[in-house]
Amino acid sequence: MSSRSGTDDERHFALWSGKQARMPIGSPRVLIAHEDKLIGESLAALLRLTGLQVMHTQSLKSARSLLQNWKPQALILDTRLDSESGYAFINALRPDADITGRLLVAISNIWPADPIETLKDAGFDAHCRRPCATWRLAEMLTTYFSIPQRRQY
């Protein structure tokens, strides 16, 4: 993937955290918790092409179990799953994410439905607005995990 410019606007995409991943043995693991099965599975399939291990779930209950047992280094969360609770799920994950270096990424509603300050205060490290440009997520994760970019021909 090449570096792309264009709509580099914090309202659409941003990485706020400067934390770096502790490199796991083998491929980094990413959990996508997305309400829409087709979108979540599509994101997972595309991110696997970058060399990541990726799983998708549609519920916070399943996400909680996968976080405890599979121990992914990144969580990409559809904010619709947690916003009604005031982001209680993300707030509960924040202390562990600080210790483990887990990246917490929001796939958020269109602005202003999910204000940037609310996402930051909830504990997210980054966000991408729906509809989310997959290349942005892939580029952010490959950079975060220091994965060499594959040449596009």
Tab-separated table of C-alpha atoms in Angstrom:
chain	number	residue	atom	x	y	z
A	1	MET	CA	0.000	0.000	0.000
A	2	SER	CA	1.195	3.441	-0.734
A	3	SER	CA	0.796	6.447	1.480
A	4	ARG	CA	-2.310	8.351	0.486
A	5	SER	CA	-3.207	11.946	1.075
A	6	GLY	CA	-6.516	13.588	0.517
A	7	THR	CA	-9.033	13.752	3.306
A	8	ASP	CA	-6.598	13.689	6.213
A	9	ASP	CA	-9.114	15.231	8.562
A	10	GLU	CA	-9.420	14.208	12.221
A	11	ARG	CA	-13.212	14.186	11.840
A	12	HIS	CA	-12.872	11.212	9.446
A	13	PHE	CA	-9.772	9.340	10.595
A	14	ALA	CA	-7.244	9.786	13.377
A	15	LEU	CA	-4.693	7.927	15.443
A	16	TRP	CA	-4.264	9.681	18.793
A	17	SER	CA	-2.095	7.201	20.632
A	18	GLY	CA	1.634	6.982	20.205
A	19	LYS	CA	1.880	3.537	21.774
A	20	GLN	CA	3.733	0.789	19.950
A	21	ALA	CA	2.833	-2.872	19.770
A	22	ARG	CA	4.748	-5.463	21.668
A	23	MET	CA	5.446	-7.824	18.816
A	24	PRO	CA	3.787	-11.173	19.324
A	25	ILE	CA	5.242	-14.477	18.240
A	26	GLY	CA	3.738	-15.073	14.812
A	27	SER	CA	1.250	-12.796	13.118
A	28	PRO	CA	-0.402	-10.020	15.127
A	29	ARG	CA	-4.024	-10.702	16.111
A	30	VAL	CA	-6.840	-8.250	15.443
A	31	LEU	CA	-10.417	-8.578	16.657
A	32	ILE	CA	-13.147	-6.795	14.743
A	33	ALA	CA	-16.390	-6.315	16.695
A	34	HIS	CA	-18.823	-5.022	14.098
A	35	GLU	CA	-22.608	-5.106	14.146
A	36	ASP	CA	-22.919	-5.776	10.402
A	37	LYS	CA	-21.750	-9.302	9.534
A	38	LEU	CA	-20.929	-8.566	5.881
A	39	ILE	CA	-18.898	-5.461	6.682
A	40	GLY	CA	-17.076	-7.128	9.585
A	41	GLU	CA	-16.216	-10.224	7.543
A	42	SER	CA	-15.120	-8.087	4.578
A	43	LEU	CA	-12.809	-6.015	6.780
A	44	ALA	CA	-11.427	-9.210	8.309
A	45	ALA	CA	-10.743	-10.759	4.903
A	46	LEU	CA	-9.000	-7.654	3.604
A	47	LEU	CA	-6.882	-7.224	6.735
A	48	ARG	CA	-5.789	-10.869	6.511
A	49	LEU	CA	-4.173	-9.952	3.179
A	50	THR	CA	-1.752	-7.723	5.107
A	51	GLY	CA	-0.495	-10.675	7.160
A	52	LEU	CA	-2.679	-10.198	10.236
A	53	GLN	CA	-4.677	-12.882	12.025
A	54	VAL	CA	-8.198	-11.486	12.175
A	55	MET	CA	-11.454	-12.616	13.765
A	56	HIS	CA	-14.878	-11.003	13.580
A	57	THR	CA	-17.711	-10.997	16.090
A	58	GLN	CA	-21.041	-9.212	16.193
A	59	SER	CA	-21.506	-8.994	19.975
A	60	LEU	CA	-19.739	-7.549	22.985
A	61	LYS	CA	-20.245	-10.804	24.901
A	62	SER	CA	-18.292	-12.740	22.276
A	63	ALA	CA	-15.732	-9.934	22.003
A	64	ARG	CA	-15.121	-10.075	25.764
A	65	SER	CA	-14.504	-13.824	25.570
A	66	LEU	CA	-12.163	-13.496	22.577
A	67	LEU	CA	-10.230	-10.684	24.279
A	68	GLN	CA	-9.654	-12.899	27.320
A	69	ASN	CA	-8.864	-16.130	25.492
A	70	TRP	CA	-7.415	-15.202	22.085
A	71	LYS	CA	-5.667	-12.037	23.388
A	72	PRO	CA	-5.617	-9.873	20.243
A	73	GLN	CA	-3.166	-6.985	20.041
A	74	ALA	CA	-5.814	-4.711	18.481
A	75	LEU	CA	-9.573	-4.286	18.756
A	76	ILE	CA	-11.578	-2.532	16.064
A	77	LEU	CA	-14.994	-1.742	17.543
A	78	ASP	CA	-18.159	-0.591	15.806
A	79	THR	CA	-19.295	2.128	18.232
A	80	ARG	CA	-22.953	1.128	17.803
A	81	LEU	CA	-22.193	-1.896	19.991
A	82	ASP	CA	-21.054	0.204	22.980
A	83	SER	CA	-22.337	3.778	22.638
A	84	GLU	CA	-25.681	3.275	24.436
A	85	SER	CA	-23.812	2.188	27.578
A	86	GLY	CA	-21.637	5.312	27.455
A	87	TYR	CA	-18.721	3.151	26.236
A	88	ALA	CA	-18.629	1.042	29.408
A	89	PHE	CA	-17.040	-1.847	27.479
A	90	ILE	CA	-14.138	0.299	26.218
A	91	ASN	CA	-13.762	2.002	29.610
A	92	ALA	CA	-13.373	-1.424	31.227
A	93	LEU	CA	-10.733	-2.429	28.634
A	94	ARG	CA	-8.670	0.744	28.911
A	95	PRO	CA	-6.499	-0.216	31.928
A	96	ASP	CA	-5.582	-3.595	30.380
A	97	ALA	CA	-4.949	-1.951	26.999
A	98	ASP	CA	-2.522	0.466	28.649
A	99	ILE	CA	-0.595	-2.437	30.200
A	100	THR	CA	-0.611	-4.744	27.155
A	101	GLY	CA	-0.293	-2.053	24.497
A	102	ARG	CA	-3.517	-3.207	22.841
A	103	LEU	CA	-4.711	-0.715	20.227
A	104	LEU	CA	-8.391	0.297	20.570
A	105	VAL	CA	-9.900	1.597	17.330
A	106	ALA	CA	-13.432	2.967	16.911
A	107	ILE	CA	-15.399	2.631	13.712
A	108	SER	CA	-17.714	5.504	14.498
A	109	ASN	CA	-20.886	7.101	13.211
A	110	ILE	CA	-20.805	10.099	10.962
A	111	TRP	CA	-19.829	13.338	12.606
A	112	PRO	CA	-21.271	14.807	14.851
A	113	ALA	CA	-23.108	11.664	16.099
A	114	ASP	CA	-19.893	10.340	17.693
A	115	PRO	CA	-17.938	13.481	18.642
A	116	ILE	CA	-14.153	13.157	18.613
A	117	GLU	CA	-13.793	14.255	22.239
A	118	THR	CA	-16.322	11.623	23.322
A	119	LEU	CA	-14.331	8.901	21.534
A	120	LYS	CA	-11.075	10.095	23.100
A	121	ASP	CA	-12.642	10.322	26.558
A	122	ALA	CA	-14.097	6.817	26.161
A	123	GLY	CA	-10.572	5.468	25.781
A	124	PHE	CA	-10.141	4.837	22.067
A	125	ASP	CA	-6.656	5.219	20.572
A	126	ALA	CA	-7.934	5.874	17.050
A	127	HIS	CA	-11.063	6.123	14.941
A	128	CYS	CA	-12.315	5.811	11.409
A	129	ARG	CA	-15.745	7.103	10.361
A	130	ARG	CA	-18.284	4.870	8.651
A	131	PRO	CA	-18.120	4.128	5.816
A	132	CYS	CA	-14.525	3.384	6.743
A	133	ALA	CA	-11.762	3.333	4.156
A	134	THR	CA	-10.247	-0.127	4.584
A	135	TRP	CA	-6.865	1.033	3.304
A	136	ARG	CA	-6.650	3.476	6.229
A	137	LEU	CA	-7.215	0.709	8.785
A	138	ALA	CA	-4.768	-1.586	6.994
A	139	GLU	CA	-2.115	1.128	6.814
A	140	MET	CA	-2.583	2.057	10.479
A	141	LEU	CA	-2.299	-1.570	11.635
A	142	THR	CA	0.681	-2.452	9.445
A	143	THR	CA	2.450	0.650	10.757
A	144	TYR	CA	1.465	-0.095	14.365
A	145	PHE	CA	2.747	-3.666	14.067
A	146	SER	CA	5.740	-2.703	11.870
A	147	ILE	CA	4.664	-5.121	9.147
A	148	PRO	CA	6.540	-4.596	5.868
A	149	GLN	CA	4.166	-3.362	3.204
A	150	ARG	CA	3.574	-5.683	0.285
A	151	ARG	CA	4.244	-4.331	-3.164
A	152	GLN	CA	1.214	-3.633	-5.305
A	153	TYR	CA	1.648	-4.413	-8.974
